[in-house]
CSV table of C-alpha atoms in Angstrom, one decimal:
chain,number,residue,atom,x,y,z
A,216,UNK,CA,79.6,93.4,114.3
A,217,UNK,CA,82.7,95.5,115.8
A,218,UNK,CA,84.1,93.3,118.7
A,219,UNK,CA,85.7,95.1,121.7
A,220,UNK,CA,89.1,93.8,123.0
A,221,UNK,CA,90.5,94.6,126.3
A,222,UNK,CA,94.1,94.1,127.2
A,223,UNK,CA,94.8,91.3,129.1
A,224,UNK,CA,95.5,91.6,133.0
A,225,UNK,CA,98.9,89.7,132.6
A,226,UNK,CA,100.1,92.2,130.3
A,227,UNK,CA,99.1,95.3,132.3
A,228,UNK,CA,100.9,93.9,135.5
A,229,UNK,CA,104.1,93.2,133.6
A,230,UNK,CA,107.0,95.1,134.1
A,231,UNK,CA,107.5,97.9,131.3
A,232,UNK,CA,111.1,97.9,129.4
A,233,UNK,CA,113.0,100.9,130.3
A,234,UNK,CA,113.6,103.0,127.1
A,235,UNK,CA,117.4,101.6,127.2
A,236,UNK,CA,116.0,98.1,127.4
A,237,UNK,CA,113.9,98.7,124.6
A,238,UNK,CA,116.9,99.5,122.3
A,239,UNK,CA,118.9,96.8,123.5
A,240,UNK,CA,115.9,94.4,122.3
A,241,UNK,CA,115.5,96.4,119.0
A,242,UNK,CA,119.1,96.0,118.4
A,243,UNK,CA,119.0,92.0,119.3
A,244,UNK,CA,116.0,91.3,117.2
A,245,UNK,CA,117.6,93.4,114.1
A,246,UNK,CA,120.8,91.4,114.4
A,247,UNK,CA,118.4,88.0,114.5
A,248,UNK,CA,116.7,89.3,111.4
A,249,UNK,CA,120.3,90.1,109.8
A,250,UNK,CA,121.3,86.4,110.6
A,251,UNK,CA,118.2,85.5,108.3
A,252,UNK,CA,118.4,87.9,105.8
A,253,UNK,CA,122.2,87.4,105.3
A,254,UNK,CA,121.4,83.6,104.6
A,255,UNK,CA,119.3,84.7,101.7
A,256,UNK,CA,122.3,86.4,100.1
A,257,UNK,CA,125.4,84.9,101.0
A,258,UNK,CA,124.9,81.4,99.5
A,259,UNK,CA,124.7,82.4,96.0
A,260,UNK,CA,128.4,83.6,94.9
A,261,UNK,CA,129.4,80.3,96.9
A,262,UNK,CA,127.3,77.9,94.7
A,263,UNK,CA,130.2,77.0,92.4
A,264,UNK,CA,132.6,76.4,94.9
A,265,UNK,CA,130.6,74.3,96.7
A,266,UNK,CA,129.3,72.2,93.9
A,267,UNK,CA,133.0,71.6,93.3
A,268,UNK,CA,134.0,70.8,96.4
A,269,UNK,CA,131.0,68.3,97.5
A,270,UNK,CA,129.7,67.1,94.2
A,271,UNK,CA,126.1,67.0,92.8
A,272,UNK,CA,126.1,70.4,91.2
A,273,UNK,CA,122.8,69.9,89.6
A,274,UNK,CA,121.2,70.1,92.8
A,275,UNK,CA,122.7,73.6,93.8
A,276,UNK,CA,119.4,75.3,93.1
A,277,UNK,CA,117.9,73.6,96.1
A,278,UNK,CA,120.2,75.5,98.7
A,279,UNK,CA,118.2,78.2,97.6
A,280,UNK,CA,114.9,76.4,97.3
A,281,UNK,CA,115.2,74.7,100.6
A,282,UNK,CA,115.6,77.6,102.5
A,283,UNK,CA,112.9,79.7,100.7
A,284,UNK,CA,110.3,76.9,101.2
A,285,UNK,CA,110.5,76.4,104.9
A,286,UNK,CA,111.2,79.8,105.7
A,287,UNK,CA,108.0,81.2,104.0
A,288,UNK,CA,105.7,78.5,104.9
A,289,UNK,CA,106.5,79.1,108.7
A,290,UNK,CA,106.2,82.5,109.2
A,291,UNK,CA,102.5,82.7,110.5
A,292,UNK,CA,102.9,80.0,112.4
A,293,UNK,CA,105.4,81.7,114.7
A,294,UNK,CA,103.2,84.5,114.9
A,295,UNK,CA,100.5,82.3,116.2
A,296,UNK,CA,102.9,80.8,118.5
A,297,UNK,CA,104.4,83.5,120.0
A,298,UNK,CA,100.8,84.8,120.8
A,299,UNK,CA,100.3,81.9,122.8
A,300,UNK,CA,103.5,81.3,124.4
A,301,UNK,CA,105.2,84.8,124.7
A,302,UNK,CA,107.6,86.4,122.3
A,303,UNK,CA,111.3,85.3,124.1
A,304,UNK,CA,110.7,81.5,124.2
A,305,UNK,CA,109.8,81.5,120.7
A,306,UNK,CA,112.3,84.0,119.4
A,307,UNK,CA,114.8,81.7,121.2
A,308,UNK,CA,113.6,78.7,119.7
A,309,UNK,CA,113.8,80.4,115.9
A,310,UNK,CA,117.5,81.2,116.7
A,311,UNK,CA,118.3,77.9,118.0
A,312,UNK,CA,116.7,76.1,115.3
A,313,UNK,CA,118.6,78.4,112.7
A,314,UNK,CA,121.9,78.0,114.3
A,315,UNK,CA,121.3,74.0,114.3
A,316,UNK,CA,120.6,74.2,110.6
A,317,UNK,CA,123.9,76.4,110.3
A,318,UNK,CA,126.2,73.9,112.2
A,319,UNK,CA,124.2,71.0,109.8
A,320,UNK,CA,125.1,73.0,106.8
A,321,UNK,CA,128.6,73.8,108.0
A,322,UNK,CA,129.7,70.0,108.5
A,323,UNK,CA,127.8,68.7,105.6
A,324,UNK,CA,129.7,66.1,104.1
A,325,UNK,CA,127.7,65.8,100.8
A,326,UNK,CA,125.2,67.8,98.9
A,327,UNK,CA,122.0,66.0,100.7
A,328,UNK,CA,123.1,66.7,104.1
A,329,UNK,CA,123.5,70.7,103.0
A,330,UNK,CA,120.1,70.7,101.7
A,331,UNK,CA,118.6,69.2,104.8
A,332,UNK,CA,120.7,72.0,106.9
A,333,UNK,CA,119.5,74.8,104.6
A,334,UNK,CA,115.8,73.8,105.0
A,335,UNK,CA,116.4,73.4,109.0
A,336,UNK,CA,117.9,76.9,108.8
A,337,UNK,CA,114.5,78.2,107.1
A,338,UNK,CA,112.6,76.7,109.6
A,339,UNK,CA,114.2,79.2,112.1
A,340,UNK,CA,114.9,81.8,109.6
A,341,UNK,CA,111.2,82.5,109.0
A,342,UNK,CA,110.1,83.0,112.5
A,343,UNK,CA,113.3,85.5,112.8
A,344,UNK,CA,111.7,87.6,110.1
A,345,UNK,CA,108.2,87.7,111.4
A,346,UNK,CA,109.0,88.0,115.3
A,347,UNK,CA,111.6,90.7,114.9
A,348,UNK,CA,108.4,93.0,113.3
A,349,UNK,CA,106.5,91.8,116.4
A,350,UNK,CA,108.7,92.4,118.7
A,351,UNK,CA,109.3,96.0,117.7
A,352,UNK,CA,105.3,96.4,117.6
A,353,UNK,CA,105.3,95.1,121.3
A,354,UNK,CA,107.8,98.0,122.2
A,355,UNK,CA,106.6,101.0,120.1
A,356,UNK,CA,103.2,102.3,119.5
A,357,UNK,CA,102.2,102.6,115.9
A,358,UNK,CA,102.7,106.4,116.0
A,359,UNK,CA,106.5,106.2,116.6
A,360,UNK,CA,106.8,102.5,115.4
A,361,UNK,CA,107.2,103.9,111.6
A,362,UNK,CA,110.7,105.4,112.1
A,363,UNK,CA,112.1,101.9,113.1
A,364,UNK,CA,111.1,100.8,109.6
A,365,UNK,CA,114.5,102.6,108.5
A,366,UNK,CA,116.5,100.1,110.7
A,367,UNK,CA,114.6,97.4,109.2
A,368,UNK,CA,115.6,98.5,105.8
A,369,UNK,CA,118.8,99.2,106.8
A,370,UNK,CA,119.2,95.6,108.0
A,371,UNK,CA,118.4,94.2,104.6
A,372,UNK,CA,120.2,96.7,102.8
A,373,UNK,CA,123.6,95.4,105.0
A,374,UNK,CA,122.5,91.7,104.2
A,375,UNK,CA,122.1,92.4,100.4
A,376,UNK,CA,125.4,94.1,100.3
A,377,UNK,CA,127.5,92.4,102.8
A,378,UNK,CA,126.2,88.9,101.9
A,379,UNK,CA,127.5,88.3,98.4
A,380,UNK,CA,130.8,89.9,99.2
A,381,UNK,CA,131.3,87.6,102.3
A,382,UNK,CA,129.9,84.8,100.3
A,383,UNK,CA,132.3,85.3,97.2
A,384,UNK,CA,135.4,86.2,99.6
A,385,UNK,CA,134.8,83.0,102.1
A,386,UNK,CA,134.5,80.4,99.2
A,387,UNK,CA,137.4,82.1,96.8
A,388,UNK,CA,140.1,82.6,99.5
A,389,UNK,CA,138.9,80.7,102.5
A,390,UNK,CA,136.3,77.8,102.7
A,391,UNK,CA,132.8,77.8,101.7
A,392,UNK,CA,131.7,76.5,105.4
A,393,UNK,CA,132.5,79.9,107.0
A,394,UNK,CA,129.1,81.1,105.3
A,395,UNK,CA,127.6,78.8,107.9
A,396,UNK,CA,130.0,79.2,110.8
A,397,UNK,CA,129.5,82.9,110.8
A,398,UNK,CA,126.1,82.5,112.0
A,399,UNK,CA,127.4,80.9,115.4
A,400,UNK,CA,128.7,83.9,116.9
A,401,UNK,CA,126.2,86.2,115.6
A,402,UNK,CA,123.5,84.0,116.7
A,403,UNK,CA,124.9,83.3,120.4
A,404,UNK,CA,125.5,87.2,120.6
A,405,UNK,CA,121.9,88.0,119.8
A,406,UNK,CA,120.7,85.5,122.4
A,407,UNK,CA,123.0,87.2,125.0
A,408,UNK,CA,121.6,90.7,124.0
A,409,UNK,CA,118.2,89.9,124.0
A,410,UNK,CA,117.8,87.4,127.0
A,411,UNK,CA,117.0,89.4,130.1
A,412,UNK,CA,115.2,92.4,128.7
A,413,UNK,CA,112.9,90.4,126.8
A,414,UNK,CA,111.7,88.9,129.9
A,415,UNK,CA,109.7,92.0,130.7
A,416,UNK,CA,107.5,91.7,127.4
A,417,UNK,CA,104.1,91.0,127.9
A,418,UNK,CA,102.5,87.4,127.6
A,419,UNK,CA,98.6,86.6,126.8
A,420,UNK,CA,96.4,85.6,129.7
A,421,UNK,CA,94.0,83.5,128.4
A,422,UNK,CA,94.9,80.1,127.6
A,423,UNK,CA,95.3,79.3,123.8
A,424,UNK,CA,95.7,76.3,121.4
A,425,UNK,CA,97.8,75.7,118.8
A,426,UNK,CA,96.0,74.4,115.4
A,427,UNK,CA,98.4,71.7,114.5
A,428,UNK,CA,96.5,70.3,111.9
A,429,UNK,CA,95.8,73.7,110.2
A,430,UNK,CA,99.6,74.6,110.5
A,431,UNK,CA,100.6,71.3,108.6
A,432,UNK,CA,98.0,72.1,106.1
A,433,UNK,CA,99.8,75.7,105.7
A,434,UNK,CA,103.1,74.4,105.5
A,435,UNK,CA,102.3,71.5,103.0
A,436,UNK,CA,100.0,73.6,100.8
A,437,UNK,CA,102.7,76.6,100.7
A,438,UNK,CA,105.7,74.0,100.1
A,439,UNK,CA,103.5,72.7,97.1
A,440,UNK,CA,103.1,75.8,95.5
A,441,UNK,CA,106.6,77.2,95.8
A,442,UNK,CA,107.7,73.7,94.4
A,443,UNK,CA,105.7,74.3,91.5
A,444,UNK,CA,106.7,77.8,90.9
A,445,UNK,CA,110.4,77.0,91.4
A,446,UNK,CA,110.1,74.0,88.8
A,447,UNK,CA,107.6,75.3,86.4
A,448,UNK,CA,108.9,76.7,83.2
A,449,UNK,CA,112.7,75.6,84.2
A,450,UNK,CA,113.0,72.0,85.3
A,451,UNK,CA,109.6,71.4,83.9
A,452,UNK,CA,107.2,72.5,81.4
A,453,UNK,CA,104.4,74.7,83.1
A,454,UNK,CA,101.4,72.3,81.6
A,455,UNK,CA,103.8,69.0,82.6
A,456,UNK,CA,101.7,66.5,84.8
A,457,UNK,CA,104.2,67.2,87.7
A,458,UNK,CA,103.7,71.0,87.4
A,459,UNK,CA,99.9,70.6,87.3
A,460,UNK,CA,99.7,67.8,89.8
A,461,UNK,CA,101.5,70.1,92.3
A,462,UNK,CA,99.4,73.3,91.9
A,463,UNK,CA,96.2,71.0,92.1
A,464,UNK,CA,97.0,69.5,95.2
A,465,UNK,CA,98.3,72.8,96.5
A,466,UNK,CA,95.0,74.5,95.3
A,467,UNK,CA,93.0,71.3,97.2
A,468,UNK,CA,95.1,72.1,100.3
A,469,UNK,CA,94.4,75.6,100.6
A,470,UNK,CA,90.8,75.1,100.2
A,471,UNK,CA,90.8,72.4,103.1
A,472,UNK,CA,92.9,75.0,105.2
A,473,UNK,CA,90.2,77.7,104.3
A,474,UNK,CA,87.6,75.4,105.5
A,475,UNK,CA,89.4,74.7,109.0
A,476,UNK,CA,89.7,78.3,109.5
A,477,UNK,CA,86.0,78.5,109.5
A,478,UNK,CA,85.0,75.8,111.8
A,479,UNK,CA,87.8,75.4,114.1
A,480,UNK,CA,87.1,77.0,117.1
A,481,UNK,CA,90.7,78.9,117.6
A,482,UNK,CA,92.0,78.6,114.0
A,483,UNK,CA,96.1,79.3,113.5
A,484,UNK,CA,95.1,82.4,111.7
A,485,UNK,CA,92.1,84.4,113.6
A,486,UNK,CA,89.4,85.2,111.6
A,487,UNK,CA,88.9,88.7,113.0
A,488,UNK,CA,92.5,89.5,111.5
A,489,UNK,CA,91.6,88.0,108.2
A,490,UNK,CA,88.3,90.1,108.1
A,491,UNK,CA,90.1,93.1,109.3
A,492,UNK,CA,89.9,95.3,105.9
A,493,UNK,CA,93.4,97.2,106.9
A,494,UNK,CA,95.0,93.9,107.3
A,495,UNK,CA,93.5,92.4,104.0
A,496,UNK,CA,94.6,95.5,102.0
A,497,UNK,CA,97.8,95.7,103.5
A,498,UNK,CA,98.8,92.4,103.1
A,499,UNK,CA,97.7,92.3,99.6
A,500,UNK,CA,99.8,95.8,99.0
A,501,UNK,CA,102.9,93.9,100.4
A,502,UNK,CA,102.5,91.0,98.0
A,503,UNK,CA,102.2,92.9,94.7
A,504,UNK,CA,105.1,95.4,96.0
A,505,UNK,CA,107.5,92.4,96.9
A,506,UNK,CA,106.7,90.6,93.6
A,507,UNK,CA,107.8,93.6,91.6
A,508,UNK,CA,110.6,94.4,93.9
A,509,UNK,CA,112.1,91.0,94.2
A,510,UNK,CA,111.4,90.0,90.5
A,511,UNK,CA,113.1,93.4,89.4
A,512,UNK,CA,116.0,92.6,91.6
A,513,UNK,CA,116.8,89.2,90.2
A,514,UNK,CA,116.2,89.9,86.7
A,515,UNK,CA,118.0,93.7,86.3
A,516,UNK,CA,121.5,92.4,86.7
A,517,UNK,CA,120.7,89.8,83.9
A,518,UNK,CA,119.7,92.7,81.9
A,519,UNK,CA,122.7,94.9,82.7
A,520,UNK,CA,124.8,92.3,81.6
A,521,UNK,CA,122.9,91.1,78.1
A,522,UNK,CA,122.0,94.4,77.2
A,523,UNK,CA,124.9,96.9,78.6
A,524,UNK,CA,127.6,94.2,78.6
A,525,UNK,CA,128.6,94.7,82.2
A,526,UNK,CA,130.4,92.0,84.1
A,527,UNK,CA,128.7,90.0,86.9
A,528,UNK,CA,130.8,91.9,89.3
A,529,UNK,CA,129.8,95.4,87.6
A,530,UNK,CA,126.1,94.9,87.6
A,531,UNK,CA,126.2,94.0,91.1
A,532,UNK,CA,127.5,97.2,92.0
A,533,UNK,CA,125.1,98.9,89.7
A,534,UNK,CA,122.4,97.5,91.4
A,535,UNK,CA,123.0,99.5,94.4
A,536,UNK,CA,121.2,102.4,93.0
A,537,UNK,CA,117.9,100.1,93.5
A,538,UNK,CA,118.9,98.9,96.9
A,539,UNK,CA,120.0,102.6,98.5
A,540,UNK,CA,117.0,104.2,96.8
A,541,UNK,CA,114.6,101.6,98.6
A,542,UNK,CA,116.5,102.2,102.1
A,543,UNK,CA,116.4,106.1,101.3
A,544,UNK,CA,112.7,105.7,100.4
A,545,UNK,CA,111.8,103.7,103.8
A,546,UNK,CA,113.9,106.3,106.1
A,547,UNK,CA,111.8,109.3,104.6
A,548,UNK,CA,108.8,107.2,104.7
A,549,UNK,CA,109.1,106.2,108.3
A,550,UNK,CA,110.2,109.8,109.6
A,551,UNK,CA,107.1,111.4,107.7
A,552,UNK,CA,104.2,108.9,108.8
A,553,UNK,CA,104.2,110.2,112.6
A,554,UNK,CA,103.9,113.8,110.8
A,555,UNK,CA,101.2,113.3,108.2
A,556,UNK,CA,97.5,112.7,109.2
A,557,UNK,CA,96.8,111.0,106.1
A,558,UNK,CA,99.7,108.9,106.1
A,559,UNK,CA,98.6,106.3,103.3
A,560,UNK,CA,99.0,108.8,100.8
A,561,UNK,CA,102.9,108.4,101.7
A,562,UNK,CA,102.5,105.1,100.1
A,563,UNK,CA,100.3,105.8,97.5
A,564,UNK,CA,102.5,108.4,96.1
A,565,UNK,CA,105.4,106.3,96.2
A,566,UNK,CA,103.9,103.3,94.3
A,567,UNK,CA,102.8,105.7,91.6
A,568,UNK,CA,106.2,107.1,91.0
A,569,UNK,CA,107.6,103.5,91.4
A,570,UNK,CA,105.2,102.5,88.5
A,571,UNK,CA,105.9,105.6,86.2
A,572,UNK,CA,109.5,104.3,86.6
A,573,UNK,CA,108.9,101.0,85.9
A,574,UNK,CA,106.9,101.9,82.9
A,575,UNK,CA,109.9,104.3,81.8
A,576,UNK,CA,112.4,101.4,82.1
A,577,UNK,CA,109.8,98.9,79.8
A,578,UNK,CA,109.4,101.8,77.3
A,579,UNK,CA,113.1,102.9,77.0
A,580,UNK,CA,114.5,99.1,77.5
A,581,UNK,CA,117.4,98.9,75.0
A,582,UNK,CA,117.5,102.8,74.0
A,583,UNK,CA,118.6,104.3,77.3
A,584,UNK,CA,122.1,105.3,78.5
A,585,UNK,CA,123.2,103.5,81.4
A,586,UNK,CA,122.9,106.8,83.7
A,587,UNK,CA,119.1,106.7,82.6
A,588,UNK,CA,119.0,103.3,83.8
A,589,UNK,CA,120.7,104.1,87.1
A,590,UNK,CA,118.2,107.1,87.4
A,591,UNK,CA,115.0,104.7,86.8
A,592,UNK,CA,116.0,102.0,89.1
A,593,UNK,CA,117.0,104.6,91.9
A,594,UNK,CA,113.4,106.5,91.6
A,595,UNK,CA,111.7,102.7,91.5
A,596,UNK,CA,113.8,101.5,94.6
A,597,UNK,CA,112.7,105.1,96.2
A,598,UNK,CA,109.1,104.7,95.7
A,599,UNK,CA,109.0,101.1,96.5
A,600,UNK,CA,110.5,102.0,99.8
A,601,UNK,CA,108.1,104.0,101.0
A,602,UNK,CA,105.3,101.4,100.8
A,603,UNK,CA,107.1,99.3,103.5
A,604,UNK,CA,106.6,101.4,106.6
A,605,UNK,CA,103.2,102.3,105.9
A,606,UNK,CA,101.8,98.6,105.2
A,607,UNK,CA,103.8,97.4,108.2
A,608,UNK,CA,102.8,100.5,110.6
A,609,UNK,CA,98.9,100.3,109.3
A,610,UNK,CA,98.5,96.4,109.8
A,611,UNK,CA,99.7,96.3,113.1
A,612,UNK,CA,98.1,99.3,114.2
A,613,UNK,CA,94.6,98.0,112.8
A,614,UNK,CA,94.7,94.8,115.5
A,615,UNK,CA,94.8,94.5,119.3
A,616,UNK,CA,98.1,93.4,121.2
A,617,UNK,CA,96.2,89.5,121.3
A,618,UNK,CA,96.3,89.2,117.6
A,619,UNK,CA,99.8,91.3,116.9
A,620,UNK,CA,102.0,88.4,116.1
A,621,UNK,CA,99.4,86.7,113.7
A,622,UNK,CA,98.8,89.8,112.0
A,623,UNK,CA,102.6,90.1,111.5
A,624,UNK,CA,103.2,86.9,110.7
A,625,UNK,CA,100.7,86.9,108.0
A,626,UNK,CA,102.3,90.0,106.6
A,627,UNK,CA,105.6,88.5,106.5
A,628,UNK,CA,104.4,85.4,104.9
A,629,UNK,CA,102.4,87.3,102.1
A,630,UNK,CA,105.5,89.3,101.5
A,631,UNK,CA,107.8,86.4,101.0
A,632,UNK,CA,105.2,84.5,98.8
A,633,UNK,CA,104.8,87.3,96.6
A,634,UNK,CA,108.4,87.7,96.2
A,635,UNK,CA,108.6,83.9,95.1
A,636,UNK,CA,106.0,84.5,92.8
A,637,UNK,CA,107.2,87.3,91.2
A,638,UNK,CA,110.2,85.5,90.3
A,639,UNK,CA,108.5,82.6,88.8
A,640,UNK,CA,106.0,84.8,86.6
A,641,UNK,CA,109.0,86.7,85.3
A,642,UNK,CA,111.0,83.5,84.6
A,643,UNK,CA,108.1,82.4,82.8
A,644,UNK,CA,107.9,85.7,80.7
A,645,UNK,CA,112.0,85.2,80.1
A,646,UNK,CA,111.6,81.9,79.0
A,647,UNK,CA,108.5,82.3,77.0
A,648,UNK,CA,110.1,85.2,75.0
A,649,UNK,CA,113.3,83.1,74.3
A,650,UNK,CA,115.8,84.7,76.7
A,651,UNK,CA,118.5,82.1,77.9
A,652,UNK,CA,119.7,83.0,81.2
A,653,UNK,CA,123.0,81.4,80.9
A,654,UNK,CA,126.4,83.3,80.5
A,655,UNK,CA,126.6,82.2,76.9
A,656,UNK,CA,123.2,82.4,76.0
A,657,UNK,CA,123.3,86.1,77.0
A,658,UNK,CA,126.4,87.0,75.2
A,659,UNK,CA,124.8,85.7,71.9
A,660,UNK,CA,121.6,87.8,72.5
A,661,UNK,CA,123.8,90.8,73.3
A,662,UNK,CA,125.8,90.3,70.1
A,663,UNK,CA,122.5,89.8,68.0
A,664,UNK,CA,121.2,92.8,69.3
A,665,UNK,CA,117.9,91.4,70.3
A,666,UNK,CA,118.1,90.9,74.1
A,667,UNK,CA,116.1,94.1,75.1
A,668,UNK,CA,112.5,92.8,74.0
A,669,UNK,CA,112.2,90.2,76.7
A,670,UNK,CA,113.0,92.9,79.4
A,671,UNK,CA,110.6,95.1,78.2
A,672,UNK,CA,108.0,92.4,78.8
A,673,UNK,CA,109.5,91.7,82.0
A,674,UNK,CA,109.4,95.5,83.3
A,675,UNK,CA,105.9,95.8,82.2
A,676,UNK,CA,105.1,93.0,84.4
A,677,UNK,CA,106.7,94.6,87.0
A,678,UNK,CA,104.9,97.8,86.9
A,679,UNK,CA,101.9,95.9,86.5
A,680,UNK,CA,102.2,94.3,89.8
A,681,UNK,CA,102.8,97.7,91.1
A,682,UNK,CA,99.7,99.2,89.8
A,683,UNK,CA,97.9,96.5,91.6
A,684,UNK,CA,99.6,97.5,94.8
A,685,UNK,CA,98.4,101.3,94.2
A,686,UNK,CA,95.0,99.9,94.0
A,687,UNK,CA,95.1,97.6,97.3
A,688,UNK,CA,96.7,101.1,99.0
A,689,UNK,CA,93.7,103.2,97.6
A,690,UNK,CA,91.6,100.7,99.3
A,691,UNK,CA,93.0,100.5,102.8
A,692,UNK,CA,91.2,102.2,105.5
A,693,UNK,CA,93.2,104.6,107.2
A,694,UNK,CA,92.9,104.5,111.0
A,695,UNK,CA,94.6,107.2,113.5
A,696,UNK,CA,97.6,105.7,115.0
A,697,UNK,CA,97.8,105.0,118.4
A,698,UNK,CA,100.6,106.6,120.7
A,699,UNK,CA,101.6,105.8,124.1
A,700,UNK,CA,98.5,107.2,126.0
A,701,UNK,CA,96.2,104.9,123.6
A,702,UNK,CA,98.4,101.7,123.9
A,703,UNK,CA,96.5,100.6,126.7
A,704,UNK,CA,93.1,101.3,125.7
A,705,UNK,CA,90.4,99.0,124.3
A,706,UNK,CA,90.9,98.5,120.5
A,707,UNK,CA,88.4,97.8,118.1
A,708,UNK,CA,89.1,95.0,115.8
A,709,UNK,CA,86.6,95.3,112.6
């Protein structure tokens, strides 16, 4: 049975931000998103220097894993908190927690403290991802929201390019701690920019409760799953007692979390949101798209180095084709969505085009020129980029204002989880087909001319996940996008 939800009185009574204030808020939240995105890319080139400086280099992967664990697990929790207490205090808390983690990391005297600092950064960073898109959803009606997806994609592009450059430069020529100190002025600037304008955003009028037990179940279940995905096939065998135990405990906690959603009066994730067919299909589509996208971005440089003999820096430059293709695809999609009635076709055509390019990559692995490789990766990026605005706008358009934060948080959570799962699956395929990921092993494979076959399987796996996203987009219902005049009307949540 459909439920009609009316806008709350407090939201209606709140003063509406002017256009200039909206632009200031959007600039501030994008700067906040840049903070979190940078810290996913800036650390990697500095890791050898960090290991040499503070010791225990065997724990360096935890600098990435620690951030990923907490950031992914916290995304849906921030969405719920912001629906209860409002966007301004929640995004302020996320930025402050992120800056506290940056300070701990910058002052870390040893590897343990640095890993703890990175985990604290993730506690705030997970909120910055979800809340940035939620705030934009508050300010802009769905019909106009798609064009801001280009700014979001541009933010990710800046982080993906600037992060490795800054990380390598700071570590090599200055000091590794600067990769964390740089967050302090950027975070304070974001707080100053959004402080007053965010006061005009509406806060839900009815009293809510935070499901603390449900939140703990979600965080622990996610953390155990991501630990298994990160350790499986590398540190431990996939069939080892440790990995099987982690997966079993995670599955049990997910089952308990599902039961709690059904029996709790006000669960962490509303059943109305989970039962919405648009949200269900849209988040599943983003889960599979990100599995292919992140997995490809991780293993494509390895492919370029092992098969084409490129250096690490040259392969990074060659990756710009995939990156810029994704940004251009998102920009084109964002501009087209308000002008096309059946906007879902943008994502379907884009996913299909990406599928064709990824399949061609697999079939031509080891047999194509570098120019052909670049063209195919640009095409894959273009196709993938078109899907992000469609999924985000569709999911936010399908729910009422009271559930906007939760829906966006779930979308962000599954998008991050899809990326982690994609990397883990492709890593298992690589190791299962005898692909060593170390430099000497890659050189040996390149000399022997046997490196291409494992990558063919990797590219086929990316194509398969993209095909799954195509199916999800096909079954996602398409609702007319609401404009400004319709933003204050009752919204039917299915």
